Coordinates of C-alpha atoms in Angstrom, one line a residue:
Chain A
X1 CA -240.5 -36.8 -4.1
X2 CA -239.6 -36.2 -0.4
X3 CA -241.5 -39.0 0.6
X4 CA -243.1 -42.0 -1.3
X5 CA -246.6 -42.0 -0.3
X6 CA -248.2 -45.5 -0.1
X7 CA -251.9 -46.8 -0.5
X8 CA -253.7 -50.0 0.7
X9 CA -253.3 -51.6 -2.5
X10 CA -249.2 -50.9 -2.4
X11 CA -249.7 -54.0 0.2
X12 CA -249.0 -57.5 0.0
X13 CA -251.3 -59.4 1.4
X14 CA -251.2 -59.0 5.1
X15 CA -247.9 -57.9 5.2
X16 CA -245.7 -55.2 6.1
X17 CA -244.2 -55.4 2.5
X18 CA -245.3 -53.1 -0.2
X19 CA -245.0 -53.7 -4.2
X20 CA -243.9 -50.5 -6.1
X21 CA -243.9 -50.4 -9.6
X22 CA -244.4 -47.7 -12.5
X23 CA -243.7 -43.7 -12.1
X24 CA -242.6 -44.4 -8.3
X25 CA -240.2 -47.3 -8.9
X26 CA -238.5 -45.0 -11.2
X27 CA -238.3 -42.5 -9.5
X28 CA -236.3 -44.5 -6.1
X29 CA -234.1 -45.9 -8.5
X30 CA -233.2 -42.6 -11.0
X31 CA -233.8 -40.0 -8.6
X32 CA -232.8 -41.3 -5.4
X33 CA -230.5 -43.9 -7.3
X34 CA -231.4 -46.4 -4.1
X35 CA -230.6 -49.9 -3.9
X36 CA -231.3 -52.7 -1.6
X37 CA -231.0 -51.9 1.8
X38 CA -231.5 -48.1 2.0
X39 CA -234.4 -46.8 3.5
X40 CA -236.3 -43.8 2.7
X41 CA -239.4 -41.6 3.5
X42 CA -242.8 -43.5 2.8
X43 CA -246.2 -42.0 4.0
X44 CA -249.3 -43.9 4.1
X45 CA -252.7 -42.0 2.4
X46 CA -254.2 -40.6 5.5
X47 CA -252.2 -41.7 7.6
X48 CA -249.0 -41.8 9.3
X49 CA -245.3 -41.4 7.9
X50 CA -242.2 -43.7 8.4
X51 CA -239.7 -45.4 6.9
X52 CA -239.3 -48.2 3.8
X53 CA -236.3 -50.3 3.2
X54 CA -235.8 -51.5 -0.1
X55 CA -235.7 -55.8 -0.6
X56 CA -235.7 -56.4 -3.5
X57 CA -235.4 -54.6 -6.8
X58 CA -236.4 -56.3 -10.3
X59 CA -236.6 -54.9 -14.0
X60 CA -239.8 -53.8 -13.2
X61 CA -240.5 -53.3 -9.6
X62 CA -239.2 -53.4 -5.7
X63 CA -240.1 -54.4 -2.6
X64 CA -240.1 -52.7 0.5
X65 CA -240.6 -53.3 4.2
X66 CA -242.3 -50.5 5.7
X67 CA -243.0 -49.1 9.4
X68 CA -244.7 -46.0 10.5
X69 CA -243.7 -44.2 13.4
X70 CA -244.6 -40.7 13.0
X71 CA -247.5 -37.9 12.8
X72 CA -248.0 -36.2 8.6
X73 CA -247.5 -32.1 9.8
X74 CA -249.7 -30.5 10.9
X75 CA -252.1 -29.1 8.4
X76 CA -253.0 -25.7 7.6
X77 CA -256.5 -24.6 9.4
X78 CA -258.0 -23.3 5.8
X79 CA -260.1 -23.2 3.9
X80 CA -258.8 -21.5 0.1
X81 CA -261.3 -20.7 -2.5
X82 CA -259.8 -19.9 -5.6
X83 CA -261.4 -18.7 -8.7
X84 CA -260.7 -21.5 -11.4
X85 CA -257.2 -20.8 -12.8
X86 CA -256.2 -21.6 -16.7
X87 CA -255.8 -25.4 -16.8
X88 CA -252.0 -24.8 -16.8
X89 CA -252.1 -22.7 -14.1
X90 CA -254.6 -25.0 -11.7
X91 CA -252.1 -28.2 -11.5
X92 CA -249.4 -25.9 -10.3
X93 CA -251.7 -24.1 -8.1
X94 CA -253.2 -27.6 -7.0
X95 CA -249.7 -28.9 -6.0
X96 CA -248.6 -26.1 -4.7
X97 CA -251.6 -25.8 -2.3
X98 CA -251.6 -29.0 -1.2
X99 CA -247.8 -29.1 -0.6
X100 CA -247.9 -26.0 1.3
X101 CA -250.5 -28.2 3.6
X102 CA -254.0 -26.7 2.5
X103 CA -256.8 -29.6 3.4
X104 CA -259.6 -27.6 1.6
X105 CA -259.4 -26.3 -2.0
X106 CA -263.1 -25.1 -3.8
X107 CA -262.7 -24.5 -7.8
X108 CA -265.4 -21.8 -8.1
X109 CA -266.8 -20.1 -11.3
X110 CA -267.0 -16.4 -11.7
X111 CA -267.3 -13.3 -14.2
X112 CA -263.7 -13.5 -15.6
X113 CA -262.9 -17.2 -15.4
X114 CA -262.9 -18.0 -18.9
X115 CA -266.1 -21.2 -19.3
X116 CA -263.1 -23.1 -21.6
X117 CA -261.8 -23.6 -18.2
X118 CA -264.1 -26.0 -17.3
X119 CA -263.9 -28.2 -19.8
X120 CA -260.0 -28.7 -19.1
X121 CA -259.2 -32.9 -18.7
X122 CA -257.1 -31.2 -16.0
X123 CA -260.1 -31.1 -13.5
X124 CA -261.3 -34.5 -13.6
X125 CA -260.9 -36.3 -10.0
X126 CA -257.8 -38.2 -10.9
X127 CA -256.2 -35.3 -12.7
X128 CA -256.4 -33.0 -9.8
X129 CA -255.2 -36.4 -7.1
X130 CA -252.3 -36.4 -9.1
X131 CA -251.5 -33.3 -8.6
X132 CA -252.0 -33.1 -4.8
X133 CA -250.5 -36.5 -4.1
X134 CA -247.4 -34.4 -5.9
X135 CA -247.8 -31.9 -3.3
X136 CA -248.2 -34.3 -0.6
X137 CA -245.0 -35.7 -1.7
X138 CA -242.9 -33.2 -1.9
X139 CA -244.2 -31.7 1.6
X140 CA -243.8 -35.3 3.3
X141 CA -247.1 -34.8 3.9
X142 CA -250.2 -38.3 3.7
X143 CA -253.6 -36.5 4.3
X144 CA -255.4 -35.8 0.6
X145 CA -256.8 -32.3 0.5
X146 CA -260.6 -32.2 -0.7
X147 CA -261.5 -30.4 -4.0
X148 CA -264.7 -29.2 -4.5
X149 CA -265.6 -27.9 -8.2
X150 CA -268.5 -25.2 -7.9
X151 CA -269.2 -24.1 -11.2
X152 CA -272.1 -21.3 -10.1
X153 CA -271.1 -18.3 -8.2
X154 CA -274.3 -17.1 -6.5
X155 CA -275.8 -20.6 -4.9
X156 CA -272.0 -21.2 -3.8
X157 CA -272.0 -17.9 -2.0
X158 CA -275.5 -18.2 -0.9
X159 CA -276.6 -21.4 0.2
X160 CA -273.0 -23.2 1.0
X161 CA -270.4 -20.7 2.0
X162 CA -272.2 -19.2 5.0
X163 CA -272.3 -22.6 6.7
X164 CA -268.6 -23.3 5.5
X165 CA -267.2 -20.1 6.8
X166 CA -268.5 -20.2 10.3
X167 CA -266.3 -19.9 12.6
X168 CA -263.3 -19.4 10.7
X169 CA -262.0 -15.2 9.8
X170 CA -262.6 -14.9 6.6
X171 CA -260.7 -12.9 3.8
X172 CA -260.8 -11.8 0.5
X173 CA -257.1 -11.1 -1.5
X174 CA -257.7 -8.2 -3.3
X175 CA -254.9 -5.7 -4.6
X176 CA -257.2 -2.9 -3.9
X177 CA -258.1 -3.4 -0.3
X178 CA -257.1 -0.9 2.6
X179 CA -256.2 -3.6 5.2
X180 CA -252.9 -5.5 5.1
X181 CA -252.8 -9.2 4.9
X182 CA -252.6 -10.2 8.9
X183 CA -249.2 -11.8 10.1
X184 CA -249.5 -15.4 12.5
X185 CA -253.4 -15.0 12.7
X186 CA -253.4 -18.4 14.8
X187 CA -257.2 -18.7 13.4
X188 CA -259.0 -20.9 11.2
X189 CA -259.4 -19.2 7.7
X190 CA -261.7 -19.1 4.5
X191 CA -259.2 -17.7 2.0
X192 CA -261.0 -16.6 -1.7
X193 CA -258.6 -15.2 -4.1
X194 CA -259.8 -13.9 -7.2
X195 CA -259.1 -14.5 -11.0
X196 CA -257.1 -12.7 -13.4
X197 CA -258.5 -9.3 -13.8
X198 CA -260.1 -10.0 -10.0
X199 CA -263.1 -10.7 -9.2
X200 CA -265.9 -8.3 -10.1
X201 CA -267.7 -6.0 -7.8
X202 CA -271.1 -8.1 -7.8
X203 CA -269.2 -10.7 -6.4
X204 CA -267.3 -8.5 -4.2
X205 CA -270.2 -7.4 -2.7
X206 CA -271.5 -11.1 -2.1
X207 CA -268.6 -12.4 -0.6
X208 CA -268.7 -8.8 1.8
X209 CA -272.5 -10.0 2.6
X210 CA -271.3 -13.4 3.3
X211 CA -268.6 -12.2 6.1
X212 CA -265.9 -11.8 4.1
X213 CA -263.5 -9.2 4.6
X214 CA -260.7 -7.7 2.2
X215 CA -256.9 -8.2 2.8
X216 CA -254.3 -7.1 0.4
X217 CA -250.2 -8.0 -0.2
X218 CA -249.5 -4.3 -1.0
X219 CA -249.9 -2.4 -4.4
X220 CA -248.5 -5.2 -6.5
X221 CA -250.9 -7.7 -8.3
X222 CA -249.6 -11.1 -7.8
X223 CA -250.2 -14.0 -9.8
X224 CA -252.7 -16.6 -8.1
X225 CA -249.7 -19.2 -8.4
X226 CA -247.5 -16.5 -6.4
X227 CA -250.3 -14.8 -4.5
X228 CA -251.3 -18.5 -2.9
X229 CA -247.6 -19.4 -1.3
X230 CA -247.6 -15.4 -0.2
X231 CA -251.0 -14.8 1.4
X232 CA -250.6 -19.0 3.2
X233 CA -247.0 -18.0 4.5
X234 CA -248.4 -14.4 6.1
X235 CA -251.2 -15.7 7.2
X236 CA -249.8 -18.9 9.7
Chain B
X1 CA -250.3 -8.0 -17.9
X2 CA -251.3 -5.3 -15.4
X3 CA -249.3 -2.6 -16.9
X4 CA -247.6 -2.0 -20.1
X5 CA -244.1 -1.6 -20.2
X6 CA -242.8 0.8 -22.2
X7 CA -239.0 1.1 -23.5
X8 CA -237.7 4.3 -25.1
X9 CA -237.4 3.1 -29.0
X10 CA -241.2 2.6 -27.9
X11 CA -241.2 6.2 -28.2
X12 CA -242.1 8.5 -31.8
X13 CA -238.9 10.7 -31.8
X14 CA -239.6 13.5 -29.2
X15 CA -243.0 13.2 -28.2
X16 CA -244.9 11.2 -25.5
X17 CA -246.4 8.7 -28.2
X18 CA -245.9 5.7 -28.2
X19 CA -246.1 2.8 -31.4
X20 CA -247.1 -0.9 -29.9
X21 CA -246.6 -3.5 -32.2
X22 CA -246.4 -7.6 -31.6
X23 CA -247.1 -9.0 -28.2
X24 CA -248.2 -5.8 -26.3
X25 CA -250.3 -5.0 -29.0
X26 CA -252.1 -8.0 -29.3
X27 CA -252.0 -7.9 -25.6
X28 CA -254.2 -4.6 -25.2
X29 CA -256.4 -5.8 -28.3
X30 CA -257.2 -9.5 -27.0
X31 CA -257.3 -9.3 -23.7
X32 CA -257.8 -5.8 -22.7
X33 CA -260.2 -5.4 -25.7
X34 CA -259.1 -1.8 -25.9
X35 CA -260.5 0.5 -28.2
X36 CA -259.5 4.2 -29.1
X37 CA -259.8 6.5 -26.2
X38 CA -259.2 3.7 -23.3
X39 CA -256.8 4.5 -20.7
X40 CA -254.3 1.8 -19.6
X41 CA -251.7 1.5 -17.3
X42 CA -248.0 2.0 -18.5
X43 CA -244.9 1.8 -16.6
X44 CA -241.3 3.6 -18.4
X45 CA -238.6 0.8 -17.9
X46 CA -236.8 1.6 -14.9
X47 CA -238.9 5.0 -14.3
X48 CA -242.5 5.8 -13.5
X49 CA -245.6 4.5 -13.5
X50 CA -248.7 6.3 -15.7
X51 CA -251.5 6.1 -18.3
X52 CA -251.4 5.5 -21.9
X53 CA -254.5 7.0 -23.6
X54 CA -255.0 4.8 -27.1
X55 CA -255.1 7.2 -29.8
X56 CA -254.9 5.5 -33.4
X57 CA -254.9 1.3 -33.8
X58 CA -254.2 0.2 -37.0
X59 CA -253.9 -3.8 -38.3
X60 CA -250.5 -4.4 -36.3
X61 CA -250.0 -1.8 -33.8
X62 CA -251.7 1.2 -31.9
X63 CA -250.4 4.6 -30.9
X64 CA -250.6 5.9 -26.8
X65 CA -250.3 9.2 -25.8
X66 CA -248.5 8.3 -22.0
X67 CA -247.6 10.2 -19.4
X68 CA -246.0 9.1 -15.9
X69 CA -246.9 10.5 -12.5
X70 CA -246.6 7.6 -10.0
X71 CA -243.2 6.3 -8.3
X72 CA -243.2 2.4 -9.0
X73 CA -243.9 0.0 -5.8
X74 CA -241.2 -0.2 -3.4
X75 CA -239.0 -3.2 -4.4
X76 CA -237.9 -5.8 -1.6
X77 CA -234.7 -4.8 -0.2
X78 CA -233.5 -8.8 -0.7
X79 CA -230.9 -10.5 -2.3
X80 CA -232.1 -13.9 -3.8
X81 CA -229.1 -16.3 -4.1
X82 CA -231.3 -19.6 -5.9
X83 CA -229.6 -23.1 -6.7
X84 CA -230.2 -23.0 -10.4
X85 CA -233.4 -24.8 -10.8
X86 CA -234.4 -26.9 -13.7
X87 CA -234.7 -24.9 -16.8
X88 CA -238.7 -25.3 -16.8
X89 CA -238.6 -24.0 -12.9
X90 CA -236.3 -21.1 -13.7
X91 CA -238.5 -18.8 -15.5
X92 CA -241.4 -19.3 -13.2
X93 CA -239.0 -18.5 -10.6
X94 CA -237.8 -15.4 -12.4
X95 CA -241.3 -14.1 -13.3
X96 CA -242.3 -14.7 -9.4
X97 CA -239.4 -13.3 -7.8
X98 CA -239.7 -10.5 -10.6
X99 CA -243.3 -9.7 -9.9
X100 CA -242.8 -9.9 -5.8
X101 CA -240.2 -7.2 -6.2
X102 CA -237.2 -8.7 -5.8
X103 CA -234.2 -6.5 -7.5
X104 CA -231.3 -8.9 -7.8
X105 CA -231.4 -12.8 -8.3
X106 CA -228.0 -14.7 -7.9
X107 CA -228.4 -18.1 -10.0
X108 CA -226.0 -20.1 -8.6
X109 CA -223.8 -23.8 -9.2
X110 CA -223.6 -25.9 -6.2
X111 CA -223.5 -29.9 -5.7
X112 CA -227.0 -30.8 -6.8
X113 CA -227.8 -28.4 -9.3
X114 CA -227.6 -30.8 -12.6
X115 CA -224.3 -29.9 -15.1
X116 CA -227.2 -29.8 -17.6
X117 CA -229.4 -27.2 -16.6
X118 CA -225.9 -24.4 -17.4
X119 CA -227.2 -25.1 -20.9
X120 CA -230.6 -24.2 -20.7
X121 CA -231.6 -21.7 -23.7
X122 CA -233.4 -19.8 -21.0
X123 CA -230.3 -18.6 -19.4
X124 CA -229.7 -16.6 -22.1
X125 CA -230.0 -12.4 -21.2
X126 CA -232.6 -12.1 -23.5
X127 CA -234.6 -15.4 -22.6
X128 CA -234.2 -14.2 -18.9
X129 CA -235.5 -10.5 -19.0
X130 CA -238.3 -12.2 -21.0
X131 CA -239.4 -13.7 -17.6
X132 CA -238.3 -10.6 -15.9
X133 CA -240.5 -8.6 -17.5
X134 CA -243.4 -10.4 -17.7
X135 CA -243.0 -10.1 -13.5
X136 CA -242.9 -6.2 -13.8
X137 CA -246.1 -6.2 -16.0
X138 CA -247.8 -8.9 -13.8
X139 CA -247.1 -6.2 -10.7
X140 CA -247.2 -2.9 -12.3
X141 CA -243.7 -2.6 -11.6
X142 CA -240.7 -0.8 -14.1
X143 CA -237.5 -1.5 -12.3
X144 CA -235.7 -4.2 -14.0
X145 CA -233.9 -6.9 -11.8
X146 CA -230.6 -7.6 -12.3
X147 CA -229.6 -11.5 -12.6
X148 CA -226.2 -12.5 -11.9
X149 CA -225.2 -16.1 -13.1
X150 CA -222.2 -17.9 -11.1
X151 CA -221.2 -20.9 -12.1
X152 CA -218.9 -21.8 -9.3
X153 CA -220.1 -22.0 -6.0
X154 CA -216.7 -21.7 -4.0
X155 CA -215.3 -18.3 -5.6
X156 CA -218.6 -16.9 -5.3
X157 CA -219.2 -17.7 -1.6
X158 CA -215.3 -16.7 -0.6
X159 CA -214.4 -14.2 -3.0
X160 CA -218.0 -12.3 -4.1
X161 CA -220.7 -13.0 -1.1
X162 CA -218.8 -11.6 1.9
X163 CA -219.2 -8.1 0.1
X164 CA -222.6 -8.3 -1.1
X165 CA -223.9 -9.5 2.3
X166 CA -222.2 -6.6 4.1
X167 CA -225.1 -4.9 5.9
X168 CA -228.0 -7.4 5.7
X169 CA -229.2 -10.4 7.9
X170 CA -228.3 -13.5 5.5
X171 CA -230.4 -16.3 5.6
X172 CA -230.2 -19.9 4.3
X173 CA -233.8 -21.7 4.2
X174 CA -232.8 -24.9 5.1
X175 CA -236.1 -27.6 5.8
X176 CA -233.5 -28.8 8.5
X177 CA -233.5 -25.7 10.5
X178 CA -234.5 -25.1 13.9
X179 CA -234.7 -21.5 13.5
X180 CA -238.5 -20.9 12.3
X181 CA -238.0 -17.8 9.3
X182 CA -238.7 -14.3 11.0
X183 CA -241.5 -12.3 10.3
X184 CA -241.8 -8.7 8.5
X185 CA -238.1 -7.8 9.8
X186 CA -238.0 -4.2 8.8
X187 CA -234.2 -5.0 7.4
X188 CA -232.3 -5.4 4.4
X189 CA -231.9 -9.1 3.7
X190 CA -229.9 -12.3 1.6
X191 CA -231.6 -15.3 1.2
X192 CA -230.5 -18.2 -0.1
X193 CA -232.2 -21.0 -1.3
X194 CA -231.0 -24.6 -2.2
X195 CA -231.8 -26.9 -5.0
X196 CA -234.0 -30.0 -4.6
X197 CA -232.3 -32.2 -2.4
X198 CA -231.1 -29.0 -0.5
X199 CA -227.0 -27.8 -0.2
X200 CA -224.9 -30.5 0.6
X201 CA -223.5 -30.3 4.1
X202 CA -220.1 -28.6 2.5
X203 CA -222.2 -25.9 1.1
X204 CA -224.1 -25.1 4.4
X205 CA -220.7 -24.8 6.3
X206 CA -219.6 -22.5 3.5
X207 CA -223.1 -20.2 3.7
X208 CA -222.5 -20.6 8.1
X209 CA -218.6 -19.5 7.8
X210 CA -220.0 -16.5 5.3
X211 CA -222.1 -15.5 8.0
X212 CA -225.4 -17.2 6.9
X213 CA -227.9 -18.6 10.0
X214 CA -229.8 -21.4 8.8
X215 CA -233.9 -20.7 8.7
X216 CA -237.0 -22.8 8.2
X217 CA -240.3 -22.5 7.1
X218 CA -241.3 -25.6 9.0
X219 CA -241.2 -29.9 8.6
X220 CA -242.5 -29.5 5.0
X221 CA -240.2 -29.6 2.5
X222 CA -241.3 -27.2 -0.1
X223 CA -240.6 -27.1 -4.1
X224 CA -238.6 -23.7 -4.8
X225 CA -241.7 -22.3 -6.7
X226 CA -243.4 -22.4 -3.4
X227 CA -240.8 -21.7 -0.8
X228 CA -239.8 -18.1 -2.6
X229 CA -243.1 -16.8 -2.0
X230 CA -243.6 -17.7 1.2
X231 CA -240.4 -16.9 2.6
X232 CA -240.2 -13.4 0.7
X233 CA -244.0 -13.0 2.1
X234 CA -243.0 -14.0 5.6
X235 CA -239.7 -11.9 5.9
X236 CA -241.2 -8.3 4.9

């Protein structure tokens, strides 16, 4: 935890003070091993970042006074479609992702994403904001990415990618592909990346007919957990 | 797994069959759902890259006929000096920096690595070409990394680093950095990495004196499952 990020409800009433207990005040006291008086990163949801100094410390809790000065960083102009990952796989990708400073993220069904996955307690709203609020805080970053769970392929790609695409390049990671991932593109981006197994070429074909084109990392096959950090860092 | 890798007691005495048993033969069974005939990809440990035709499966392993034709990818031509991360951390790290192609992995003591994590069951040779391996079959590669362990940080910078830096551009990704990481530098390179919290100020001047320049991926601070990617993607 680079920075502690804060929400309204941190607050005491009308104050600058905030109230910490539970996984966070453990984690200043064990990790950072901070006592009263030291100040450290804080970062309001949506908002900006600063600086808390601690009050008080109880058994159970501390207090802090916070200010913000600063600007989150800047985010990364994508948008990343991944096929859904194994439910161990999709809170590290999730993280990861949202660390890395990815605002958009869309969970989307296709051939060889197993259906299990769908069931996984790892995709309900606060399972996956735990996970990014992780990533926010280890990036120092406050804005919440926004996940969007599309569980059928073909109206995704239809009816909602073509309007979410515009104006933004749009790639495809595929292992197989002639053309090299681009370098700095210093463009706006809709990202897919397949499953395990990639995606099939039905959906190949859709996401070709939807603007898409396909980029590869060189002959190796990364994992989507490796392939994400890779294909993000080359890209911007 | 992508490819198959085969080892030479894989091998029925003088011939180019091979017995499968245990995981790769479940493997090819469960989630290839192979059946006699099927080609898959194979890999000969350290050597080249081929097909393995399925000839006979039987209740606990299958024979391939293989043959080899293909040169491996190119590995990276990096050094990867990590802070021994948490023991959890450490195989992910092994299997990524393993799959991107990465052919020898310093894990290395410094201030914040936790006296613990030296104990991990996962440092054991075996546990780590586990992970190692599972990298090479994610990326169709064969060549084996080698993994170095150091337990001291001082004898290894002063006494071990000077020589195996000679010729490269040596890097220290440091979130503090002013120097943004190069892009796709065409040259032979050693990267270190820190552990969560980063080096310690002593350590940096140790890396600088070496002949390390400090680099940065930019303001966000990134987890070191995260930053290898993207700075191995962003270098070559």
């Amino acid at each position: 935890m680079n920075l502690i990020l804060l929400f309204q409800d941190d607050f005491i009433h009308n104050t600058d003070r905030v109230l910490l207990r539970g996984r966070r005040f453990r984690h200043v006291l064990e990790v950072h091993r901070a006592s009263i008086g030291d100040e450290l990163s804080v970062g309001l949801l949506n908002d900006r970042i600063g600086t808390g100094r601690i009050v008080t410390i109880s058994d159970t809790s501390l207090d802090m006074d916070v200010r913000f000065d600063c600007a989150p960083p800047q985010a990364l102009p994508v948008t990343l479609i991944l096929a859904l990952p194994r439910p161990k796989v999709v809170r590290r990708v999730l993280r990861s992702a949202s660390a890395l400073g990815v605002k958009r993220i869309i969970l989307l069904n296709c051939s060889r994403v197993e259906k299990s996955f769908w069931q996984s307690p790892f995709l309900t709203q606060e399972a996956i904001n735990e996970q990014l609020v992780l990533g926010l805080e280890q990036s120092r970053d406050t804005i919440l990415p926004e996940v969007l769970l599309r569980p059928l392929f073909k109206p995704f790609v239809e009816d909602e990618l073509p309007g979410m695409r515009e104006g933004t390049l749009s790639f495809v990671a595929h292992p197989m592909a002639a053309e090299p991932c681009p370098r700095n593109i210093g463009r706006a981006v809709t990202l897919a990346v397949g499953p395990e197994g990639g995606f099939i070429p039905y959906e190949i074909e859709k996401l070709l007919a939807c603007g898409f084109t396909l980029i590869s990392l060189g002959e190796r096959i990364l994992s989507v957990e490796t392939a994400v950090p890779a294909l993000l860092s080359r890209l911007f």
